[in-house]
mmCIF file of C-alpha atoms in Angstrom:
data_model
loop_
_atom_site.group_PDB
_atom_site.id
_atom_site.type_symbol
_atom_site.label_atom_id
_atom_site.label_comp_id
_atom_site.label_asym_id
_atom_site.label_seq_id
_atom_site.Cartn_x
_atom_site.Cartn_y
_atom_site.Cartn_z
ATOM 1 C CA UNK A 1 7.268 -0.999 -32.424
ATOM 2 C CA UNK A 2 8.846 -2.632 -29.267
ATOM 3 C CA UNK A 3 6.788 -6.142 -30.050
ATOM 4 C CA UNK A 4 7.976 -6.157 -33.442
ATOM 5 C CA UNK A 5 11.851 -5.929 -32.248
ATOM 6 C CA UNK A 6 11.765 -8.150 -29.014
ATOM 7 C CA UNK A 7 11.238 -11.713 -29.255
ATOM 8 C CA UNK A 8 9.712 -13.759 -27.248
ATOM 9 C CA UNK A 9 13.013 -15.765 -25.913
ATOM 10 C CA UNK A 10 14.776 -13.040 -25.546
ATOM 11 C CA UNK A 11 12.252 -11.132 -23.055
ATOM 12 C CA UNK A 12 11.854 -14.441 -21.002
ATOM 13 C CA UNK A 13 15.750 -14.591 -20.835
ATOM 14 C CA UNK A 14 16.256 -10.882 -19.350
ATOM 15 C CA UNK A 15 13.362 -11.275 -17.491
ATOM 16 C CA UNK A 16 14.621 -14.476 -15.937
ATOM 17 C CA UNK A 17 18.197 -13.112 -15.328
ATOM 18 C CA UNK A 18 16.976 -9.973 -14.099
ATOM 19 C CA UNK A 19 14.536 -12.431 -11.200
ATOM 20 C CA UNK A 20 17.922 -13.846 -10.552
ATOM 21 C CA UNK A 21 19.657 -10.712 -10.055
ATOM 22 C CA UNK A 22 16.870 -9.699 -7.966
ATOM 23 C CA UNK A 23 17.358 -12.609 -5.744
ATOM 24 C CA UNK A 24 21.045 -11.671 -5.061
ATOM 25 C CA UNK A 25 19.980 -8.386 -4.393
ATOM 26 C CA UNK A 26 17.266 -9.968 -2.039
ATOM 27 C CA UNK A 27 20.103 -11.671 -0.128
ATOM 28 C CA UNK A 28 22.502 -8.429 0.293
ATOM 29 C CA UNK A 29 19.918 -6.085 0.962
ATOM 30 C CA UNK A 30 18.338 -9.024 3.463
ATOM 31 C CA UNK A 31 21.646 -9.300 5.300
ATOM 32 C CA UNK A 32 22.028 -5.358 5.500
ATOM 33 C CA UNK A 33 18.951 -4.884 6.693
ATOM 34 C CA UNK A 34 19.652 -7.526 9.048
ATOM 35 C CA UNK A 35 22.733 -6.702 10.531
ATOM 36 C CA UNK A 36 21.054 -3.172 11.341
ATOM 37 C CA UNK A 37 18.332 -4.577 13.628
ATOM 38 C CA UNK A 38 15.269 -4.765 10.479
ATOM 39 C CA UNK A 39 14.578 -8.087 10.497
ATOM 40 C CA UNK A 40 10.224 -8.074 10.523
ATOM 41 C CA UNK A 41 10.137 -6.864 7.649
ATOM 42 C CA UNK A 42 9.310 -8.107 3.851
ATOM 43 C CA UNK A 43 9.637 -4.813 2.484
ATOM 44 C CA UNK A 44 13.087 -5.582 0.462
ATOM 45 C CA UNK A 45 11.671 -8.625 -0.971
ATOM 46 C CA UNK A 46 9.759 -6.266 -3.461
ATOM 47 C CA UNK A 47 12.274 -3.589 -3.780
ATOM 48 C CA UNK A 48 14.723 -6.165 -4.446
ATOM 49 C CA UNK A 49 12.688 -8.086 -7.263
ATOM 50 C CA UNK A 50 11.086 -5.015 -8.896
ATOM 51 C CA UNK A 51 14.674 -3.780 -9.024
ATOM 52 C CA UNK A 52 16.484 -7.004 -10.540
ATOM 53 C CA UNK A 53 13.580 -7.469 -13.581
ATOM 54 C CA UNK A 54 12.808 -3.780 -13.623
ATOM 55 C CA UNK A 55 16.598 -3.091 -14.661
ATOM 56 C CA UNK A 56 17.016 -6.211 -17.205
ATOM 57 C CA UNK A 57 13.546 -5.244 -18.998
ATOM 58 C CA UNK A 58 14.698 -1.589 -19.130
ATOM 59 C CA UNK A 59 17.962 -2.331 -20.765
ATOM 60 C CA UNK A 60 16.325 -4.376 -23.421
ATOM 61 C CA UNK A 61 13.320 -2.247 -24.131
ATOM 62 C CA UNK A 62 16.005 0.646 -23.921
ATOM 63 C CA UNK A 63 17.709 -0.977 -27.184
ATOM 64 C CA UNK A 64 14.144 -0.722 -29.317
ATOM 65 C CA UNK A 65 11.870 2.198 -28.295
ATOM 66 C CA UNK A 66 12.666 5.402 -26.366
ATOM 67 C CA UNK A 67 11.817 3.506 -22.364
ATOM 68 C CA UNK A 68 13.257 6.013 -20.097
ATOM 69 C CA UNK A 69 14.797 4.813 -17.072
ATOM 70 C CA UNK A 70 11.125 5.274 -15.521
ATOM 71 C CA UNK A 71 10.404 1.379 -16.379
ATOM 72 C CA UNK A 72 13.346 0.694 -14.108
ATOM 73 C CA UNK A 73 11.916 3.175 -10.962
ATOM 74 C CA UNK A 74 8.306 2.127 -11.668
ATOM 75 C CA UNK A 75 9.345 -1.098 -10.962
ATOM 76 C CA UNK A 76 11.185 -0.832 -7.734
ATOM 77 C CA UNK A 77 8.625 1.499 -6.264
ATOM 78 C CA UNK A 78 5.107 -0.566 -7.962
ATOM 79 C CA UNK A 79 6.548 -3.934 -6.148
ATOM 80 C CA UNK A 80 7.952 -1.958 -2.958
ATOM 81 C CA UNK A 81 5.128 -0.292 -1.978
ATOM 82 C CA UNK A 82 2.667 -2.475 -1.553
ATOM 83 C CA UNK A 83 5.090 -4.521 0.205
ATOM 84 C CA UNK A 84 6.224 -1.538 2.248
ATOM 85 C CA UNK A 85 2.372 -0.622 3.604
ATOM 86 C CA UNK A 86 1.223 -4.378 4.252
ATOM 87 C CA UNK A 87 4.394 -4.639 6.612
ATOM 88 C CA UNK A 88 3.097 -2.031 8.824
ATOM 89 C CA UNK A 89 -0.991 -2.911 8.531
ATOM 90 C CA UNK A 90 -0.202 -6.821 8.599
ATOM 91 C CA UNK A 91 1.747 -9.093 10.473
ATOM 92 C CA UNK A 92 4.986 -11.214 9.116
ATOM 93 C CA UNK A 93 2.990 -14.554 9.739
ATOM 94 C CA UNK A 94 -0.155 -13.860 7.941
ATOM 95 C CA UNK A 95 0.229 -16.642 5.452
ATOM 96 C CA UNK A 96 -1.147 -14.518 2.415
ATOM 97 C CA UNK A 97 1.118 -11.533 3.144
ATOM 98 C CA UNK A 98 3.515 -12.104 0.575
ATOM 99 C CA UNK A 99 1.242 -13.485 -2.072
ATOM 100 C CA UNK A 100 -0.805 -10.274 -2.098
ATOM 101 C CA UNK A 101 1.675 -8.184 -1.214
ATOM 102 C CA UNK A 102 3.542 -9.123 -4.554
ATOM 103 C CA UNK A 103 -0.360 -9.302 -6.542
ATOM 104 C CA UNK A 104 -0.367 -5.862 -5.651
ATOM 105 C CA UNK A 105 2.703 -4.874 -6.469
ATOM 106 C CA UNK A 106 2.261 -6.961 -9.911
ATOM 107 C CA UNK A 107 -0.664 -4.340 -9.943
ATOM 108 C CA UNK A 108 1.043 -1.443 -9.375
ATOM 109 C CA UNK A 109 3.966 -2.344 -11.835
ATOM 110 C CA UNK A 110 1.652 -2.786 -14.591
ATOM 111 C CA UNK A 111 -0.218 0.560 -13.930
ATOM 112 C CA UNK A 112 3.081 2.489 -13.825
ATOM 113 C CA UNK A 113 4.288 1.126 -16.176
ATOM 114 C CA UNK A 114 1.372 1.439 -18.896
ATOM 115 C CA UNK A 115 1.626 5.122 -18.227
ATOM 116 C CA UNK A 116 5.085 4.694 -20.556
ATOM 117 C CA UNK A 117 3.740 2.140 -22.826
ATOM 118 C CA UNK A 118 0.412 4.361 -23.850
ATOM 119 C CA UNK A 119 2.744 6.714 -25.414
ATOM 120 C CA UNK A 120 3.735 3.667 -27.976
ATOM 121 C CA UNK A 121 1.045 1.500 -27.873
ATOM 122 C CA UNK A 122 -2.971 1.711 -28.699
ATOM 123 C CA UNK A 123 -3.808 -0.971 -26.729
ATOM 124 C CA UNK A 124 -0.916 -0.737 -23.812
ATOM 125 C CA UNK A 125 -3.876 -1.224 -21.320
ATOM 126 C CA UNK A 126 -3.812 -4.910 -22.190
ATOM 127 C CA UNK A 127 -0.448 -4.476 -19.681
ATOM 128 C CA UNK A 128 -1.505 -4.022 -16.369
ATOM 129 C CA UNK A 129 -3.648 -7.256 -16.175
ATOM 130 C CA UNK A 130 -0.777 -9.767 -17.540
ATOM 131 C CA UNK A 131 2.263 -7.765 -15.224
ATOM 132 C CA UNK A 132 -0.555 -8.564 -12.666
ATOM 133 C CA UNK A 133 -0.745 -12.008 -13.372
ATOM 134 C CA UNK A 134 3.075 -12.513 -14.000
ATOM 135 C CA UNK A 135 4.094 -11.498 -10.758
ATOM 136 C CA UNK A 136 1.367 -13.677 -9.152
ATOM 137 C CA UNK A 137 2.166 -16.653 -10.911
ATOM 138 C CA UNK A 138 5.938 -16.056 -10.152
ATOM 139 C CA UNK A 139 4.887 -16.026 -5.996
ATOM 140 C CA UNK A 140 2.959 -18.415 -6.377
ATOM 141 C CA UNK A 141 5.827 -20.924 -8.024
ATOM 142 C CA UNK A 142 8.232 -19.660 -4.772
ATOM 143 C CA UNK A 143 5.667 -20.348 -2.797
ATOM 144 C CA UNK A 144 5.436 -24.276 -3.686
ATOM 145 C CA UNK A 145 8.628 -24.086 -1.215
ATOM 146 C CA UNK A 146 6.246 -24.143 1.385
ATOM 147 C CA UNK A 147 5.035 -27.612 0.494
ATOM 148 C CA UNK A 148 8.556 -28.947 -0.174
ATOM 149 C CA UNK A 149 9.591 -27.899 3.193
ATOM 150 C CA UNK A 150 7.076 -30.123 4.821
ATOM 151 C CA UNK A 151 8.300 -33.237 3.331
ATOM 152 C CA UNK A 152 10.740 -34.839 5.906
ATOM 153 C CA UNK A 153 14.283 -36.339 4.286
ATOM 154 C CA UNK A 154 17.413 -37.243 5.286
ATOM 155 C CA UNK A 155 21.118 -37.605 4.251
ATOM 156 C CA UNK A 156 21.522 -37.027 0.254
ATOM 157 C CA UNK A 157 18.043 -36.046 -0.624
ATOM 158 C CA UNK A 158 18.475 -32.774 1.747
ATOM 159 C CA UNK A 159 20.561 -31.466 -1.443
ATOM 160 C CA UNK A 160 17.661 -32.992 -3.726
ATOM 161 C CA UNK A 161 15.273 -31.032 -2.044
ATOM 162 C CA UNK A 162 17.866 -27.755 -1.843
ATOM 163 C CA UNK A 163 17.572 -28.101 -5.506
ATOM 164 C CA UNK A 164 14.719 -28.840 -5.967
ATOM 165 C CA UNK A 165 13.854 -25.419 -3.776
ATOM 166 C CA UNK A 166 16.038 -23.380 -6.022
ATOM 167 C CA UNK A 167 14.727 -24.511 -9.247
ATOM 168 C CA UNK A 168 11.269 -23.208 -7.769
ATOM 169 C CA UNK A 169 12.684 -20.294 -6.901
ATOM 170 C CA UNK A 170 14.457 -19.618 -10.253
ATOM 171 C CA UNK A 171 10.885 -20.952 -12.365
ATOM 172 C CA UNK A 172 9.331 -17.286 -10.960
ATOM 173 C CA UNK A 173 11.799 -15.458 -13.460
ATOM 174 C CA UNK A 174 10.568 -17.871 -16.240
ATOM 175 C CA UNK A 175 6.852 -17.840 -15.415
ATOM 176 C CA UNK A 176 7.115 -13.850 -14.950
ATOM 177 C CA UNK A 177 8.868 -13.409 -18.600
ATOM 178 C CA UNK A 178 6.643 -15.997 -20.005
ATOM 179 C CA UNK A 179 3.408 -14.390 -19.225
ATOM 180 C CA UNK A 180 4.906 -10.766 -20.023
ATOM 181 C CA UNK A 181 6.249 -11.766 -23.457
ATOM 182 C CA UNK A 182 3.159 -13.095 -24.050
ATOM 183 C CA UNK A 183 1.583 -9.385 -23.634
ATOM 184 C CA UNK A 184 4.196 -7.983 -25.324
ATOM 185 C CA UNK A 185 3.466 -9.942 -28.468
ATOM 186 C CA UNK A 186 -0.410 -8.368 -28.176
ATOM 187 C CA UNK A 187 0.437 -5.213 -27.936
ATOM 188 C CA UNK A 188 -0.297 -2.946 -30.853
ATOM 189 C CA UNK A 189 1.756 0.029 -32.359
#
């Protein structure tokens, strides 16, 4: 039922606004967090994220099936959690942190979230492994920052490189929505 309504544009688009609104939500709840004295922390990175696309997807898949507000609280809590426990067993400059920290949370996501999609969907299982991969290949598109960062410029191409950075950043949402839609079109009623 749900693949049959949503199209594939349309579940790249609110996944890709919802990355962006998780991004703002990164830099507020960064700055709070912040301000009171928890700075070592990646923790909100994955609440923030899993909150932004969690809450876009939700009001979309809200419009065609019966999604309870669950998809939007399996979200915040699949991609916080992991994120939450690998802050206290790792430390902040372990270079893989935040790549497996968000692989797991892509994990989680998909495993809380098939528990709402089985109810719909015969083969909802196919779910977990593509929210997996989604959320991988979106950290791992952020994470070409990294190698943008090492190249040394000067005057105007610091704002060709500052764009350059964001359009990285924003190609997460895209790859995430791409790789999801693609699921959604497998899944079976």
């Amino acid at each position: 039922m749900i693949q049959s309504f949503i199209k594939t544009n349309q579940w790249i688009k609110v996944t890709f606004w919802g990355w962006l609104l998780g991004v703002f939500l990164l830099i507020f709840l960064s700055s709070v967090l912040e301000a009171c004295g928890i700075g070592n922390m990646q923790f909100y990175i994955g609440i923030s994220m899993g909150a932004g696309v969690g809450f876009t997807q939700w009001r979309l898949l809200k419009k065609y099936s019966a999604m309870p507000l669950a998809w939007f609280y399996y979200s915040i809590l699949g991609m916080g959690l992991p994120f939450l426990i690998l802050d206290f067993i790792m430390d902040k400059g372990v270079v893989y942190k935040l790549p497996l920290s968000v692989a797991l949370g892509g994990l989680a996501i998909g495993c809380l979230q098939y528990q709402l999609l089985k109810k719909q969907i015969t083969n909802a299982i196919n779910w977990i492994p593509f929210t997996t991969l989604g959320w991988t290949m979106a950290a791992f598109t952020t994470l070409l920052i990294d190698l943008t960062m090492q190249i040394k410029v000067t005057g105007y191409m610091n704002l060709v490189m500052a764009l350059l950075n964001l359009l990285l950043i924003l190609a997460g949402g895209l790859v995430l929505g791409w790789i999801t839609a693609f699921a959604i079109r497998k899944l079976k009623v």
